[in-house]
mmCIF file of C-alpha atoms in Angstrom:
data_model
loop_
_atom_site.group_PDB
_atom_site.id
_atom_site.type_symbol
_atom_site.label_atom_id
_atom_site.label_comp_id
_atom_site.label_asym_id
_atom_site.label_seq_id
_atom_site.Cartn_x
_atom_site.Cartn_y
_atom_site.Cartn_z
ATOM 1 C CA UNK A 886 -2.371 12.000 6.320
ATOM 2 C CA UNK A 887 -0.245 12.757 3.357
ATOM 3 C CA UNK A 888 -0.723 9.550 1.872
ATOM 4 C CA UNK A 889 -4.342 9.395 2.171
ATOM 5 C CA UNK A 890 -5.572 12.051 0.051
ATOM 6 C CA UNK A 891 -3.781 11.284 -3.138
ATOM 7 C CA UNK A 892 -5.761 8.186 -2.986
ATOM 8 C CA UNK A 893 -9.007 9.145 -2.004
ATOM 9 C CA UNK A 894 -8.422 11.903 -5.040
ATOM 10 C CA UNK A 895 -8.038 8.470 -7.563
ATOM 11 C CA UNK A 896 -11.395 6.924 -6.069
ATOM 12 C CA UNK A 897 -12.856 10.206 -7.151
ATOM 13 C CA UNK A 898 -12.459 11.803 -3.909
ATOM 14 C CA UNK A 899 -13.188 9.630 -1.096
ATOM 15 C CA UNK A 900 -12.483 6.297 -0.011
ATOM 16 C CA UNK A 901 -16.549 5.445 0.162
ATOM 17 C CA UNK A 902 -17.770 1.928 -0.673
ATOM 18 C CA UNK A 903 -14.383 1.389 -1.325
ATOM 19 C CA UNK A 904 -12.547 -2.064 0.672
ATOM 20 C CA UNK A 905 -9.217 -1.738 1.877
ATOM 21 C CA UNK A 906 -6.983 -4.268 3.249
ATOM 22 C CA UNK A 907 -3.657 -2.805 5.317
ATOM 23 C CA UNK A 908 -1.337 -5.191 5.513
ATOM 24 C CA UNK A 909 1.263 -4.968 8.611
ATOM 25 C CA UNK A 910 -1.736 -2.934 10.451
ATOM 26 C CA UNK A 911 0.738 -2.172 13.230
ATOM 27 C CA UNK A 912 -2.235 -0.155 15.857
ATOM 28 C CA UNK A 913 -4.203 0.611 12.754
ATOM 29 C CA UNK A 914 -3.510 4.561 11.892
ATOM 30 C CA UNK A 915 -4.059 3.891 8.544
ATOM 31 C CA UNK A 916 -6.802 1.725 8.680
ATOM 32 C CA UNK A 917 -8.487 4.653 10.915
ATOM 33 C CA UNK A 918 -7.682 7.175 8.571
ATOM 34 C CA UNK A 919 -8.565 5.375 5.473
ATOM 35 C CA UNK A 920 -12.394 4.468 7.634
ATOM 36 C CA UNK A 921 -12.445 8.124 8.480
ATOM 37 C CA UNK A 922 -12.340 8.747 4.146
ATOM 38 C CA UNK A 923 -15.208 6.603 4.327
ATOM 39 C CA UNK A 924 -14.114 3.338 3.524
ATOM 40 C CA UNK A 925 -16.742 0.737 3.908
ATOM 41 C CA UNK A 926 -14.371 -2.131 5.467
ATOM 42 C CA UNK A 927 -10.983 -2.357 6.279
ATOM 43 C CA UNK A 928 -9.128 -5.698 6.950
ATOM 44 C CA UNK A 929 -6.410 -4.886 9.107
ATOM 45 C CA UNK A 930 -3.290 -7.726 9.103
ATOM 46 C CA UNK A 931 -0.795 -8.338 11.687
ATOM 47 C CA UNK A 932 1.742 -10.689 13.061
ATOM 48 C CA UNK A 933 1.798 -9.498 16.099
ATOM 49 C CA UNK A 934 -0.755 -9.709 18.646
ATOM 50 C CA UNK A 935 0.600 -7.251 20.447
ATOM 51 C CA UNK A 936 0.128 -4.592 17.584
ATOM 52 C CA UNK A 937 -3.404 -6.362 17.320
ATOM 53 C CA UNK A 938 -4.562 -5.026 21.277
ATOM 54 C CA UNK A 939 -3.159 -1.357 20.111
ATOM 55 C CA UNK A 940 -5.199 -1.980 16.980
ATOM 56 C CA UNK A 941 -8.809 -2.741 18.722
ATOM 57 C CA UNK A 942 -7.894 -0.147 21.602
ATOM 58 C CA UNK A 943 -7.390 2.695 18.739
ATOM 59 C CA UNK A 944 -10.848 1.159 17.132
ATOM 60 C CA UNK A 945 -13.003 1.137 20.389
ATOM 61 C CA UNK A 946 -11.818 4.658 21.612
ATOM 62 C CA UNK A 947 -12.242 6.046 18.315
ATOM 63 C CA UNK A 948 -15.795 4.403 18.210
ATOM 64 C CA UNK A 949 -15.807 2.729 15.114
ATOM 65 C CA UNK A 950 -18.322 0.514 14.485
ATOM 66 C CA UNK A 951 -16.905 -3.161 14.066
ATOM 67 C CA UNK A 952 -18.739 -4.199 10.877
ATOM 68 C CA UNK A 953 -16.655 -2.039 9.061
ATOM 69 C CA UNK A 954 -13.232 -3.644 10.495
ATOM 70 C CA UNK A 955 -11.809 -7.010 10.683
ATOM 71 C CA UNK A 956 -8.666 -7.752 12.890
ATOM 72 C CA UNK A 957 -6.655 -10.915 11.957
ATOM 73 C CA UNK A 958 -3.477 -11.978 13.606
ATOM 74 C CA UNK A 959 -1.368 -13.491 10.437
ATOM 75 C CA UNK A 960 1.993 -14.954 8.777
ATOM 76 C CA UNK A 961 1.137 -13.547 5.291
ATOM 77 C CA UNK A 962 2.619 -16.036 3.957
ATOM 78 C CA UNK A 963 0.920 -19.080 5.335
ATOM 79 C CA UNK A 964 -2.850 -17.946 5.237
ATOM 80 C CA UNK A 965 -5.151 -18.475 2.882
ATOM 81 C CA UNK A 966 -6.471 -14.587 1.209
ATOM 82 C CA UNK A 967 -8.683 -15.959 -0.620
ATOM 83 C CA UNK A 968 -10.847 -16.009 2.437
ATOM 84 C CA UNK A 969 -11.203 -12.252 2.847
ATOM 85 C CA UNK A 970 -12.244 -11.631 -0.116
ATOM 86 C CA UNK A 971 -11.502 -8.594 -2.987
ATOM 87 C CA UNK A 972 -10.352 -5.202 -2.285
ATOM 88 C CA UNK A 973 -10.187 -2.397 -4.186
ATOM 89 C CA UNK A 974 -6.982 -1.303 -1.875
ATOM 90 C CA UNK A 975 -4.094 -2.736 -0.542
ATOM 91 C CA UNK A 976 -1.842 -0.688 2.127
ATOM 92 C CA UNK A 977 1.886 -2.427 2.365
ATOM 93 C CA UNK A 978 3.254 0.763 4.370
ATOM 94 C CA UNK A 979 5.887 0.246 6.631
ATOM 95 C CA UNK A 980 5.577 -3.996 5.701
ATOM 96 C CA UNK A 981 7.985 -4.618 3.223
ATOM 97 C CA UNK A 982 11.637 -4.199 4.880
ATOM 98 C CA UNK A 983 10.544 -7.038 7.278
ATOM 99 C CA UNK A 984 9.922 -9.372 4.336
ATOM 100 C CA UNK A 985 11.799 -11.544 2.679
ATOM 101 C CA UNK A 986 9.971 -12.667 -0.333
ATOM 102 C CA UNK A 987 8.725 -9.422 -1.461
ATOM 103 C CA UNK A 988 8.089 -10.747 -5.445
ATOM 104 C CA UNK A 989 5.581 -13.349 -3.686
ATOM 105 C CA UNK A 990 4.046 -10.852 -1.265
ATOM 106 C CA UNK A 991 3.235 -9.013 -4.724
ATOM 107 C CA UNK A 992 1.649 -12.185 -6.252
ATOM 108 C CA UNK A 993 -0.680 -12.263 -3.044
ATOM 109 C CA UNK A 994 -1.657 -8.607 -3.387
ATOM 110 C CA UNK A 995 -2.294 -9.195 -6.936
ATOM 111 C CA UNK A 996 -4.405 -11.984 -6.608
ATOM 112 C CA UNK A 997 -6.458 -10.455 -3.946
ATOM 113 C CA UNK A 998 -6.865 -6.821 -5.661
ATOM 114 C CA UNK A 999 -9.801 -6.483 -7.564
ATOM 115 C CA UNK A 1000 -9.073 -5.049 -11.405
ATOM 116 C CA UNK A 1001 -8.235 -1.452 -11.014
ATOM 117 C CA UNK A 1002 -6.980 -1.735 -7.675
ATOM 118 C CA UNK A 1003 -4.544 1.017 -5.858
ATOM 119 C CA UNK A 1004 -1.883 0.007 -4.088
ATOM 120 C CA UNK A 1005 0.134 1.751 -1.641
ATOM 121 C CA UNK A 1006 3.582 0.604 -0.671
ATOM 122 C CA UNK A 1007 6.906 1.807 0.822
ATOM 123 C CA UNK A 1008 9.872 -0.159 1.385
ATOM 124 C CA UNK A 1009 11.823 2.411 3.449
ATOM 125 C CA UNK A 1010 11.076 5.389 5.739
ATOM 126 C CA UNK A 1011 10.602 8.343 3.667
ATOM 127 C CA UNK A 1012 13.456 10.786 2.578
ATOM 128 C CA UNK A 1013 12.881 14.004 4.364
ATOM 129 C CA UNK A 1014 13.438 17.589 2.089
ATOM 130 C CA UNK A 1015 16.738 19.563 3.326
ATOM 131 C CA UNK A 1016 15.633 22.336 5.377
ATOM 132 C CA UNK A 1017 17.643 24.862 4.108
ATOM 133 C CA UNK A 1018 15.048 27.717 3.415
ATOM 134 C CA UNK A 1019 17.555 29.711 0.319
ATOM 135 C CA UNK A 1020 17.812 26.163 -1.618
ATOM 136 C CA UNK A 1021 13.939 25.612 -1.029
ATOM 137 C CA UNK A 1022 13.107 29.240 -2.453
ATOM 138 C CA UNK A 1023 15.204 27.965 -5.909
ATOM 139 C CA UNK A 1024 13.202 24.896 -6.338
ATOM 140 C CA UNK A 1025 9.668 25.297 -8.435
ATOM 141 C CA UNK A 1026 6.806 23.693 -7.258
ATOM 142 C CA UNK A 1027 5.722 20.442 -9.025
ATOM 143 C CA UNK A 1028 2.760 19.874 -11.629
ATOM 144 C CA UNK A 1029 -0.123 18.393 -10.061
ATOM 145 C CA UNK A 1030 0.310 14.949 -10.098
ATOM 146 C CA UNK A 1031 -2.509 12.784 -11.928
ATOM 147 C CA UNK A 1032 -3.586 9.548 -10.133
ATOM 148 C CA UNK A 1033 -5.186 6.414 -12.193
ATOM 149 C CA UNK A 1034 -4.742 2.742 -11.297
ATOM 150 C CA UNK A 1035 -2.065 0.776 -12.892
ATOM 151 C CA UNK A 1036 -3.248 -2.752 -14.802
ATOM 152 C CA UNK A 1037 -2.499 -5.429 -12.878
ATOM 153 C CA UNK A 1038 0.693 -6.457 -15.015
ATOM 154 C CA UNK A 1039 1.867 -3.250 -15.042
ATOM 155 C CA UNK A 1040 1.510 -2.198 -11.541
ATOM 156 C CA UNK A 1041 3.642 -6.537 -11.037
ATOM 157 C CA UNK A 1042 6.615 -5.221 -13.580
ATOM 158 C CA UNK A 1043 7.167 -1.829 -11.670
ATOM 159 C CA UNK A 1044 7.449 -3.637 -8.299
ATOM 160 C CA UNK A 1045 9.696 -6.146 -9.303
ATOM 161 C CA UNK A 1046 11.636 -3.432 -10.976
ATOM 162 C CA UNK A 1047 11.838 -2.079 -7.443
ATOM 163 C CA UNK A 1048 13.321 -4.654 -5.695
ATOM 164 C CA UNK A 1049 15.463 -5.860 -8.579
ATOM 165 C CA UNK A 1050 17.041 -2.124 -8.026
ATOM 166 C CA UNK A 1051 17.542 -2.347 -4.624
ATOM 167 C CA UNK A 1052 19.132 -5.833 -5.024
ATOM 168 C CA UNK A 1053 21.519 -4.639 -7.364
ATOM 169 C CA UNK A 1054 19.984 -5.822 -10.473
ATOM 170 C CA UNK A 1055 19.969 -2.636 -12.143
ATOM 171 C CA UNK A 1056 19.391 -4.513 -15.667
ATOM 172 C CA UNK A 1057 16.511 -6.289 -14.428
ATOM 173 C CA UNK A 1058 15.041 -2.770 -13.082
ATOM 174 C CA UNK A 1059 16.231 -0.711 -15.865
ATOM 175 C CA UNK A 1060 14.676 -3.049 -18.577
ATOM 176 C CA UNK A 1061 10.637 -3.279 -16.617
ATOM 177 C CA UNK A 1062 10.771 0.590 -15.940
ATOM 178 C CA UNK A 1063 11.202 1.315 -19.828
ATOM 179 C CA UNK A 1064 9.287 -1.183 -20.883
ATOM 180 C CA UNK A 1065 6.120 -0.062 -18.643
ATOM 181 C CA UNK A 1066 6.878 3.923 -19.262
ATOM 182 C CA UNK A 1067 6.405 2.523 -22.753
ATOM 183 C CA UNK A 1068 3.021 0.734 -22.108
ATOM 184 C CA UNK A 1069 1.536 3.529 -19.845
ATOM 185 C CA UNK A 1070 3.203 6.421 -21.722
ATOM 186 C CA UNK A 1071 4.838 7.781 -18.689
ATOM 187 C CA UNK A 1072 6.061 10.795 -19.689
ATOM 188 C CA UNK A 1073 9.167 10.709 -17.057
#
């Protein structure tokens, strides 16, 4: 999947050794596909037990062995991470319009990454391109895009910038984007 590669191309090409937790697992695509990159373990969250018996279904057909997965059926906000120890990534995809304390969600994930981390979020289902074939022949293709992990700090300002955007707080947002393009020399 699309999202996949860009971050196995930041762990130097592949997701081995690496431990992932995917938070709102749903049946566990992206866990698959991040074990099929090689990760070494996956912890795969849910609320939902229903999304849970897709989950282990998905696992068992696809014959994954289960010491490289964990299942847990979870409010997010009432367990205890601590207890599943460090990861070096966190999938939030298709998680964060069901919650409503986003800025603490982002504490938790920062607590739990390890130093470097990646994280991979979306708050929204992604814009599609127009399909019109003449406007797509006008458009140049885009550089390359160069992948590195944001500090810890950093990667904390841009997400409250985020929501502070989407909850009309455009000051808020305007004022962590510039200063972090500052800090990480983002060059636009």
């Amino acid at each position: 999947p699309y999202l996949l590669d860009p971050l196995a191309a930041a762990c130097g090409g592949s997701l081995a050794g690496r431990r992932v937790l995917d938070l709102g697992c749903n049946a566990c695509f992206w866990t698959l596909h991040a074990l099929r990159r090689g990760a070494a373990f996956v912890r795969a969250v849910d609320a939902r037990p229903m999304h849970l018996a897709q989950a282990s279904l998905v696992l068992e057909v696809e014959g994954v062995d289960a010491s490289r997965h964990a299942l847990t059926e979870a409010d997010l906000f009432a367990v205890d991470w601590a207890a599943w120890g460090r990861f070096d990534i966190v999938l939030c995809l298709g998680l964060l319009y069901h919650v409503d304390r986003p800025v603490e969600l982002f504490a938790r994930i920062a607590a739990t990454a390890l130093c470097g981390a990646l994280l991979a979020a979306c708050a929204a289902a992604p814009v599609t391109e127009p399909q019109d074939a003449g406007a797509a022949a006008t458009i140049a293709p885009a550089p390359e895009p160069v992948y590195r992990p944001f500090p810890e700090d950093t990667l904390y300002a841009l997400l409250v910038a985020e929501f502070a955007a989407r909850r009309g707080a455009l000051d808020t947002a305007l004022q962590n984007y510039m200063q972090q393009a500052v800090r990480t020399r983002d060059p636009g």
